[in-house]
Coordinates of C-alpha atoms in Angstrom, one line a residue:
Chain M
M283 CA -44.3 82.4 9.8
N284 CA -42.7 85.7 10.5
H285 CA -38.9 86.0 10.9
L286 CA -38.9 86.8 14.6
P287 CA -38.5 83.7 16.6
Q288 CA -39.6 85.7 19.7
A289 CA -43.1 85.9 18.2
W290 CA -43.6 82.3 17.3
G291 CA -46.2 80.6 19.1
R292 CA -47.8 83.9 20.2
P293 CA -51.2 85.1 19.1
R294 CA -50.8 87.4 16.0
D295 CA -51.2 91.1 16.8
D296 CA -53.0 91.8 13.6
V297 CA -55.6 89.2 14.3
Y298 CA -56.0 89.4 18.0
G299 CA -54.8 92.9 19.0
P300 CA -51.8 93.5 21.2
Y301 CA -51.2 90.7 23.6
D302 CA -51.9 91.6 27.2
A303 CA -48.4 91.0 28.6
S304 CA -49.7 91.2 32.2
Y305 CA -50.8 87.5 31.8
L306 CA -47.1 86.6 31.3
Q307 CA -44.4 86.2 33.9
S308 CA -41.5 88.4 33.6
G309 CA -38.8 87.1 31.3
H310 CA -36.6 85.4 33.8
P311 CA -37.2 82.9 36.5
Q312 CA -37.8 83.8 40.1
T313 CA -34.6 83.4 42.0
H314 CA -33.9 83.1 45.7
T315 CA -31.7 85.7 47.2
K316 CA -28.6 83.9 48.3
S317 CA -26.9 86.5 50.3
P318 CA -27.1 87.5 54.0
I319 CA -29.5 90.3 55.0
V320 CA -29.1 91.3 58.7
T321 CA -25.5 90.6 59.6
G322 CA -23.1 90.4 62.5
T323 CA -19.5 91.3 62.1
S324 CA -16.2 89.9 63.6
V325 CA -15.9 87.4 66.3
L326 CA -12.5 87.0 68.1
A327 CA -11.1 84.4 70.4
V328 CA -7.8 83.4 72.0
K329 CA -6.7 80.3 73.9
F330 CA -4.8 80.7 77.1
Q331 CA -3.2 78.3 79.6
D332 CA -6.4 76.9 81.1
G333 CA -9.3 78.1 78.8
V334 CA -10.5 80.4 76.0
V335 CA -11.6 84.0 75.7
I336 CA -14.1 84.9 73.0
A337 CA -15.8 88.2 72.2
A338 CA -18.1 89.6 69.6
D339 CA -20.0 93.1 69.5
N340 CA -23.7 93.4 70.1
L341 CA -24.6 94.9 66.6
A342 CA -26.7 93.4 63.8
S343 CA -26.3 95.5 60.7
Y344 CA -28.9 95.9 57.8
G345 CA -26.4 96.6 55.0
S346 CA -24.6 99.7 56.3
L347 CA -27.4 100.6 58.7
A348 CA -26.7 99.8 62.4
R349 CA -30.2 98.1 62.8
F350 CA -30.2 96.2 66.1
T351 CA -27.8 97.3 68.8
D352 CA -28.4 94.6 71.5
V353 CA -28.0 91.4 69.7
K354 CA -26.3 88.6 71.6
R355 CA -23.9 86.8 69.1
L356 CA -22.2 84.6 71.8
R357 CA -24.3 81.6 72.5
P358 CA -23.3 79.4 75.5
F359 CA -24.1 75.7 74.8
N360 CA -23.4 74.2 78.2
S361 CA -20.8 74.7 80.9
K362 CA -18.0 73.7 78.6
C363 CA -18.5 75.5 75.3
I364 CA -19.8 78.5 73.6
V365 CA -20.4 79.5 70.0
G366 CA -19.7 82.9 68.5
F367 CA -21.6 83.8 65.3
G368 CA -20.7 86.1 62.5
G369 CA -22.7 86.5 59.3
D370 CA -26.5 86.3 58.9
V371 CA -28.5 86.7 62.1
S372 CA -31.5 84.8 61.0
D373 CA -29.4 81.8 60.2
M374 CA -27.8 82.3 63.6
Q375 CA -31.1 82.1 65.3
Y376 CA -32.0 79.0 63.3
L377 CA -28.8 77.4 64.4
D378 CA -29.5 78.6 68.0
R379 CA -32.8 76.7 68.0
L380 CA -31.0 73.7 66.5
L381 CA -28.4 73.7 69.3
N382 CA -31.2 74.2 71.8
S383 CA -33.0 71.0 70.7
L384 CA -29.7 69.2 70.6
D385 CA -29.0 70.2 74.1
V386 CA -32.4 69.0 75.2
V387 CA -32.0 65.7 73.5
E388 CA -28.5 65.3 75.1
N389 CA -29.7 66.1 78.5
Y390 CA -32.4 63.5 78.4
S391 CA -30.3 60.7 76.8
S392 CA -27.0 61.0 78.5
E393 CA -26.5 60.5 82.2
G394 CA -24.0 63.1 83.5
H395 CA -21.9 63.0 80.3
S396 CA -22.2 66.3 78.3
L397 CA -21.0 67.3 74.8
N398 CA -17.8 69.1 74.9
A399 CA -16.5 71.8 72.5
K400 CA -15.0 69.3 70.1
N401 CA -18.2 67.4 69.8
L402 CA -20.1 70.6 69.2
H403 CA -17.7 71.7 66.6
T404 CA -18.0 68.4 64.7
Y405 CA -21.8 68.6 64.9
L406 CA -21.9 72.2 63.6
S407 CA -19.4 71.4 60.8
K408 CA -21.5 68.5 59.6
V409 CA -24.7 70.7 59.6
M410 CA -22.8 73.4 57.6
Y411 CA -21.2 71.1 55.1
K412 CA -24.6 69.3 54.5
R413 CA -26.3 72.7 53.8
R414 CA -23.6 73.9 51.5
S415 CA -23.8 70.6 49.6
E416 CA -27.6 71.2 49.1
I417 CA -26.6 74.7 47.8
N418 CA -28.7 76.1 50.5
P419 CA -26.1 77.4 53.0
L420 CA -26.4 78.9 56.4
W421 CA -24.6 82.2 55.9
N422 CA -22.4 82.2 59.0
Q423 CA -18.9 81.8 60.1
M424 CA -18.7 80.5 63.7
L425 CA -16.1 80.1 66.3
V426 CA -16.6 77.3 68.8
A427 CA -14.6 77.9 72.1
G428 CA -14.4 75.8 75.2
L429 CA -12.9 72.6 76.5
D430 CA -12.3 69.3 74.7
G431 CA -12.7 65.8 76.1
D432 CA -9.6 66.1 78.2
D433 CA -10.6 69.6 79.5
K434 CA -7.9 71.2 77.5
P435 CA -8.7 74.6 75.7
F436 CA -10.4 74.1 72.4
L437 CA -10.9 76.7 69.6
S438 CA -12.1 76.0 66.1
S439 CA -13.8 77.8 63.2
I440 CA -16.5 76.6 60.7
D441 CA -17.9 78.6 57.8
L442 CA -20.8 78.5 55.3
L443 CA -18.8 76.1 53.1
G444 CA -18.2 73.6 55.9
T445 CA -14.5 74.6 56.0
T446 CA -13.0 74.0 59.4
F447 CA -9.7 75.0 61.0
S448 CA -8.3 75.4 64.4
S449 CA -5.6 77.8 65.7
P450 CA -4.5 79.3 69.1
T451 CA -6.1 82.6 68.0
L452 CA -9.0 83.0 65.6
A453 CA -11.0 85.9 64.2
T454 CA -13.8 86.0 61.7
G455 CA -14.8 88.6 59.1
F456 CA -13.0 91.9 59.3
G457 CA -11.2 90.6 62.4
A458 CA -9.4 88.0 60.3
H459 CA -7.6 91.0 58.7
L460 CA -7.3 93.5 61.6
A461 CA -7.3 91.5 64.8
Q462 CA -5.6 88.2 63.9
P463 CA -2.2 89.7 63.3
L464 CA -2.4 91.4 66.7
L465 CA -3.7 88.3 68.5
R466 CA -0.9 86.2 66.9
K467 CA 1.6 88.4 68.8
V468 CA 0.1 86.8 72.0
A469 CA 0.2 83.2 70.8
D470 CA 1.5 82.4 67.3
D471 CA 1.9 78.7 68.1
E472 CA 0.2 76.0 70.0
S473 CA 3.3 75.6 72.2
K474 CA 3.0 79.3 73.3
V475 CA -0.6 78.8 74.7
A476 CA 0.6 77.4 78.0
G477 CA 2.5 80.7 78.6
V478 CA -0.5 82.9 78.1
T479 CA -2.3 84.0 81.2
K480 CA -6.1 84.7 81.4
E481 CA -5.4 88.3 82.0
R482 CA -3.1 88.7 79.0
A483 CA -5.7 87.0 76.7
I484 CA -8.5 89.2 78.0
E485 CA -6.4 92.3 77.5
A486 CA -5.5 91.3 74.0
V487 CA -9.1 90.6 73.0
K488 CA -10.3 93.8 74.4
E489 CA -7.5 95.7 72.6
C490 CA -8.6 94.1 69.3
M491 CA -12.3 95.0 69.9
K492 CA -11.1 98.5 70.2
V493 CA -9.0 98.4 67.0
L494 CA -12.1 96.9 65.2
F495 CA -14.3 99.6 66.5
Y496 CA -12.0 102.3 65.2
R497 CA -11.7 100.8 61.7
D498 CA -14.7 98.4 61.0
A499 CA -17.6 100.6 60.0
R500 CA -20.1 97.7 60.8
S501 CA -19.0 97.5 64.5
L502 CA -20.2 98.7 67.9
D503 CA -18.6 99.8 71.2
R504 CA -21.0 97.5 73.1
Y505 CA -19.8 93.9 73.1
S506 CA -20.1 90.5 74.7
I507 CA -17.1 88.6 76.1
A508 CA -16.9 85.1 77.6
I509 CA -14.2 83.2 79.4
I510 CA -14.3 79.5 79.5
T511 CA -12.3 77.6 82.1
K512 CA -12.6 74.2 83.8
E513 CA -13.0 75.8 87.2
G514 CA -15.3 78.7 86.2
G515 CA -17.3 77.1 83.4
V516 CA -18.6 79.7 81.0
E517 CA -18.5 83.3 82.4
L518 CA -20.4 85.4 79.9
K519 CA -20.8 89.2 80.1
E520 CA -23.2 90.5 77.5
D521 CA -23.3 94.2 77.8
E522 CA -19.7 95.5 78.1
Q523 CA -18.6 99.0 77.1
L524 CA -15.4 99.4 75.1
E525 CA -12.9 101.2 77.5
G526 CA -10.0 103.6 76.9
Q527 CA -11.0 104.8 73.5
S528 CA -8.8 107.6 72.0
W529 CA -9.8 109.3 68.9
A530 CA -6.7 111.6 68.9
F531 CA -5.5 109.8 65.8
A532 CA -8.5 111.1 63.9
E533 CA -6.8 114.6 63.8
T534 CA -4.0 113.1 61.7
I535 CA -6.2 111.6 59.1
R536 CA -6.0 113.5 55.7
G537 CA -8.0 112.6 52.6
Y538 CA -11.2 110.5 52.6
G539 CA -13.2 113.7 52.1
R540 CA -11.3 115.7 54.7
T541 CA -9.6 118.7 53.1
Q542 CA -5.9 119.2 53.5
E543 CA -6.3 122.1 55.9
V544 CA -9.4 122.3 58.2
Chain F
M109 CA -44.6 93.8 8.7
D110 CA -47.0 96.6 9.9
S111 CA -49.9 94.4 9.7
L112 CA -48.2 92.0 11.9
L113 CA -46.4 94.2 14.5
G114 CA -47.6 97.8 13.9
S115 CA -50.4 97.6 16.4
N116 CA -47.9 97.5 19.3
P117 CA -47.5 101.2 20.2
T118 CA -44.3 101.0 22.0
L119 CA -42.5 99.1 19.3
A120 CA -43.8 100.6 16.2
S121 CA -40.4 101.3 14.8
N122 CA -38.7 98.2 16.2
P123 CA -39.4 94.5 15.8
A124 CA -42.2 93.8 18.3
Y125 CA -42.7 91.1 20.8
S126 CA -46.2 90.3 22.0
F127 CA -44.8 89.6 25.5
S128 CA -43.6 92.0 28.0
K129 CA -39.9 92.0 27.7
A130 CA -37.2 91.6 25.1
P131 CA -35.3 88.3 25.4
Y132 CA -33.6 88.2 28.7
N133 CA -29.9 87.9 28.4
S134 CA -28.8 86.1 31.6
A135 CA -25.1 86.8 31.2
A136 CA -25.6 90.6 30.9
D137 CA -28.4 91.2 33.3
N138 CA -27.9 88.7 36.1
K139 CA -26.0 90.8 38.6
E140 CA -26.8 88.8 41.7
H141 CA -23.9 86.5 42.4
A142 CA -25.1 83.0 43.2
F143 CA -23.7 80.9 46.0
Y144 CA -20.6 79.1 44.9
P145 CA -20.0 76.0 46.9
Y146 CA -16.3 75.8 46.5
T147 CA -13.2 77.6 47.7
D148 CA -9.4 77.0 47.4
N149 CA -7.6 76.5 50.6
G150 CA -4.1 76.4 48.9
G151 CA -1.3 74.3 50.0
S152 CA 0.6 71.5 48.3
T153 CA 1.2 67.8 48.7
L154 CA 3.9 65.4 47.3
G155 CA 4.3 61.7 47.2
I156 CA 7.4 59.7 46.3
T157 CA 7.9 55.9 46.5
G158 CA 11.1 53.9 47.0
E159 CA 11.9 50.1 46.9
D160 CA 10.3 49.3 50.2
F161 CA 8.7 52.6 51.4
C162 CA 6.3 55.3 50.4
I163 CA 6.4 58.9 51.5
I164 CA 3.6 61.4 51.3
A165 CA 4.1 65.0 52.5
G166 CA 2.1 68.2 52.6
D167 CA 2.6 71.7 54.0
T168 CA 0.3 72.6 56.9
R169 CA -0.8 76.1 55.9
S170 CA -4.5 76.6 55.2
T171 CA -5.4 79.8 53.4
S172 CA -8.4 81.8 52.1
G173 CA -7.3 84.4 49.6
Y174 CA -4.5 86.3 51.0
S175 CA -5.3 85.4 54.6
I176 CA -3.8 82.5 56.5
N177 CA -6.6 80.5 58.3
T178 CA -4.2 78.5 60.4
R179 CA -0.5 77.5 60.3
Y180 CA -1.3 73.8 61.3
S181 CA -4.0 72.1 59.3
P182 CA -2.7 68.7 58.1
K183 CA -3.4 67.5 54.6
V184 CA -2.0 64.0 55.0
F185 CA -4.0 61.3 56.8
R186 CA -3.6 57.7 58.0
I187 CA -6.5 55.6 56.6
G188 CA -8.0 52.6 58.4
G189 CA -6.4 53.1 61.8
D190 CA -7.6 54.1 65.2
D191 CA -9.8 57.2 65.3
E192 CA -7.6 59.3 67.6
T193 CA -4.1 58.0 67.1
G194 CA -4.2 56.5 63.6
E195 CA -2.6 53.3 65.1
G196 CA -2.8 50.3 62.8
A197 CA -3.3 52.2 59.6
H198 CA -1.7 50.8 56.4
I199 CA -2.7 53.4 53.9
I200 CA -1.9 57.1 53.6
L201 CA -4.1 59.6 51.9
S202 CA -3.3 63.3 51.1
V203 CA -5.9 65.7 49.8
V204 CA -5.3 69.2 48.7
G205 CA -7.8 71.8 47.1
F206 CA -11.1 72.6 48.8
A207 CA -10.4 71.5 52.5
A208 CA -14.1 70.8 53.5
D209 CA -14.4 68.3 50.5
G210 CA -11.0 66.9 51.5
T211 CA -12.2 66.2 55.0
A212 CA -15.4 64.7 53.8
L213 CA -13.5 62.5 51.2
K214 CA -11.0 61.3 53.9
E215 CA -13.8 60.4 56.3
R216 CA -15.6 58.4 53.7
L217 CA -12.6 56.4 52.6
N218 CA -11.6 55.8 56.2
A219 CA -15.1 54.4 56.9
I220 CA -15.1 52.2 53.8
V221 CA -11.6 50.8 54.6
K222 CA -12.7 50.0 58.2
M223 CA -16.0 48.4 56.9
Y224 CA -14.0 46.2 54.5
K225 CA -11.9 44.9 57.4
Y226 CA -14.9 44.2 59.6
Q227 CA -16.7 42.4 56.7
H228 CA -13.9 40.5 55.1
G229 CA -11.6 40.0 58.1
K230 CA -8.6 41.3 56.3
K231 CA -7.1 44.6 55.5
I232 CA -7.9 46.0 52.1
S233 CA -5.0 46.0 49.6
V234 CA -3.6 49.3 48.5
K235 CA -4.6 48.4 44.9
A236 CA -8.2 47.7 45.9
C237 CA -8.3 50.9 48.0
A238 CA -7.0 52.9 45.1
Q239 CA -9.7 51.6 42.8
R240 CA -12.4 52.3 45.4
L241 CA -11.2 55.8 45.9
A242 CA -11.6 56.4 42.2
T243 CA -15.1 55.0 42.3
I244 CA -15.9 57.4 45.3
L245 CA -14.6 60.4 43.4
Y246 CA -16.4 59.4 40.1
G247 CA -19.6 58.9 42.1
K248 CA -19.7 62.6 42.5
R249 CA -18.8 63.3 38.9
F250 CA -21.5 66.0 38.5
F251 CA -20.8 67.7 41.8
P252 CA -17.2 66.8 42.4
Y253 CA -15.0 66.7 45.5
Y254 CA -12.7 69.6 44.5
V255 CA -9.5 67.9 45.6
T256 CA -6.5 66.3 44.2
A257 CA -5.8 63.2 46.1
I258 CA -2.7 61.1 46.5
L259 CA -3.0 57.6 48.0
G260 CA 0.1 55.6 49.2
G261 CA 1.0 52.4 50.9
L262 CA 2.9 49.2 50.2
D263 CA 1.6 46.8 47.5
E264 CA 1.3 42.9 47.7
D265 CA 5.1 42.5 47.1
G266 CA 6.0 45.0 49.8
K267 CA 7.1 47.6 47.3
G268 CA 6.1 51.3 47.6
A269 CA 2.9 52.1 45.8
L270 CA 1.6 55.5 45.0
Y271 CA -1.6 56.5 43.1
S272 CA -2.6 60.0 42.1
Y273 CA -6.0 61.2 41.2
D274 CA -7.9 64.1 39.6
P275 CA -11.0 65.5 41.2
V276 CA -13.4 63.2 39.2
G277 CA -11.4 60.0 39.8
S278 CA -9.1 59.3 36.9
Y279 CA -6.1 57.7 38.5
E280 CA -2.7 56.2 37.8
R281 CA 0.1 54.4 39.7
E282 CA 3.3 56.4 39.7
Q283 CA 6.8 56.8 41.2
C284 CA 6.2 60.3 42.3
R285 CA 3.6 63.2 42.1
A286 CA 3.1 66.6 43.3
A287 CA -0.2 68.2 43.7
G288 CA -1.9 71.4 44.8
A289 CA -1.0 75.0 44.5
A290 CA 2.7 74.5 44.0
A291 CA 2.4 71.4 41.9
S292 CA 3.7 73.2 38.8
L293 CA 6.8 74.3 40.7
I294 CA 7.6 70.9 42.4
M295 CA 6.8 68.4 39.6
P296 CA 9.5 69.5 37.2
F297 CA 12.0 69.2 40.0
L298 CA 10.8 65.7 40.7
D299 CA 11.0 64.7 37.1
N300 CA 14.6 65.8 37.1
Q301 CA 15.7 64.4 40.5
V302 CA 13.6 61.2 40.9
N303 CA 13.2 60.1 37.3
Y304 CA 16.4 61.8 36.0
K305 CA 14.6 63.5 33.1
N306 CA 17.0 65.5 31.0
Q307 CA 20.0 63.9 32.6
Y308 CA 22.5 62.2 30.4
L309 CA 25.7 60.4 30.9
P310 CA 28.7 62.5 29.9
G311 CA 30.9 61.2 27.2
T312 CA 28.4 58.6 25.8
G313 CA 27.9 60.3 22.5
E314 CA 27.3 63.5 20.7
G315 CA 24.1 65.5 20.8
H316 CA 21.0 63.2 20.6
D317 CA 23.2 60.1 20.9
L318 CA 23.9 60.9 24.5
E319 CA 22.7 58.1 26.8
P320 CA 20.0 59.0 29.3
R321 CA 20.8 58.4 32.9
Q322 CA 18.7 55.4 34.2
A323 CA 16.4 56.1 37.0
L324 CA 16.7 53.7 40.0
P325 CA 14.6 53.6 43.2
L326 CA 16.1 56.1 45.7
P327 CA 17.0 55.3 49.2
R328 CA 14.7 56.7 52.0
H329 CA 17.2 59.3 53.2
D330 CA 17.6 60.8 49.8
V331 CA 13.8 61.0 49.3
E332 CA 13.3 62.7 52.6
Q333 CA 15.9 65.3 51.6
L334 CA 14.3 65.7 48.3
V335 CA 10.9 66.4 49.9
R336 CA 12.3 68.9 52.3
D337 CA 14.1 70.7 49.4
A338 CA 10.9 70.7 47.3
F339 CA 8.9 72.3 50.0
T340 CA 11.4 74.9 51.2
S341 CA 11.7 76.0 47.5
A342 CA 8.0 76.0 46.9
T343 CA 7.6 78.1 50.1
E344 CA 10.0 80.7 48.6
R345 CA 8.0 81.0 45.4
H346 CA 4.4 80.3 46.3
I347 CA 2.5 82.4 48.8
E348 CA 0.0 79.7 49.8
V349 CA 2.7 77.2 50.8
G350 CA 4.6 77.4 54.1
D351 CA 4.4 77.2 57.9
G352 CA 5.1 73.5 58.3
L353 CA 5.9 70.3 56.4
Q354 CA 4.2 67.1 57.5
M355 CA 5.6 63.8 56.2
L356 CA 4.1 60.4 56.6
V357 CA 6.5 57.6 55.9
M358 CA 5.1 54.1 55.3
T359 CA 7.4 51.1 55.7
K360 CA 6.9 47.5 56.6
N361 CA 7.1 48.6 60.3
G362 CA 4.1 50.9 60.0
I363 CA 3.7 54.7 59.5
E364 CA 6.1 57.2 60.9
E365 CA 5.3 60.9 61.1
L366 CA 7.9 63.6 60.6
Y367 CA 7.4 67.4 61.0
H368 CA 9.7 70.2 59.8
P369 CA 9.0 73.9 60.2
L370 CA 8.9 75.9 57.0
K371 CA 9.0 79.7 56.7
R372 CA 5.9 81.4 58.1
D373 CA 6.0 84.6 56.0

């Protein structure tokens, strides 16, 4: 036997000629890509005295390419709740179908009683935790906004690991770094929520969408925004344009490829 | 050698393989980062028992990396009580580490403790519950719940009982235990202040002949103060600890909940 273990068990070249390697599979096993492909960026939401405001832009990126510019990432579930999706868009569409079928089943089986935002959040967190436990995650982070069983404002987050948390203001993705500190100025504590008006909450969210468009390279100036209240149900606007942009600050930027004097 | 390998044109000067590629070195070549099903949500927990009570506390911050997810995400739970209020619970559980596993573990133990009551018509003892929790954790030995659990309650004699765990279920009954991100900061403090480690009675001898100070069960007021001190100090020195301190105190009268603000920086 020769001294190359790699050749053991293979036909000898001197007897049979060079082995036709095309019959062999490549050296390593076929692996499944476990990363998102077409992605959505931040989702923002703030609770106010009688509801929740939630927003996300209409962009689906393919890496750094702005691939689809009219993707609706806020999905209303019923008159009490809405889900905002960040992360993989195809997984979002799967979850959307899943929620659709859940809604159909619920509408047939329950008389007048509908699932609230808290129920929906529990359902989604179980789906996400089960999938992560199978090591086959749905690559999303979601915000569930709406009203709970007592018609109080409800806002909570779920991610691909099944981690859940709730806060008066929430932001996913880049927004967790850029928008969350700004939103916390509006309501940094559950006790402050009662003092936040609808107008204040909308203004804060719109301001943050602007900041994100300035600094997040995977963002867009067209966005969706929804307001959920007991009186108005889910008021969803899906084709809003970012207002009051000012790029004056761009003049002051030095570095990043700009020379010192232009 | 030539007769064996020389006919392979590409590898005439090198050792040849009759298959397409050199051995595949997975460590060097595998650039794709596989999905990792765990994360660390930071925070710390702490449990101390006294003569007739048991306190379990935890900070309420939830983190991911340098970001704060929320300032109020409780890590200490009532087990076996009402779904909404926790009324009627007789066991306290704290979980710190990966929050999603912590929630899953809490919900499983809660369901088991309730089923025990429905099936046997009596509440599960803390001792039995502690053994059961170890079994649950060990049941996932090869895909563990990535959490450090502390279980507390009152034992058959009405004395404070505290059990601490590792993620795969090895457990022990103790007087006090700190867990989580700041465990290494809090535990030595507890050793000294609860079990009086390294404390000696003055004037009882020279050098090693000094008599150690005997540890006694502490009164509830002192323990609550120790817990607050432990957490304010841990908040100063650990970035993942802060925002709020939640304390559950188990006595023969049931479970009391206390909340103290911590620094939010």
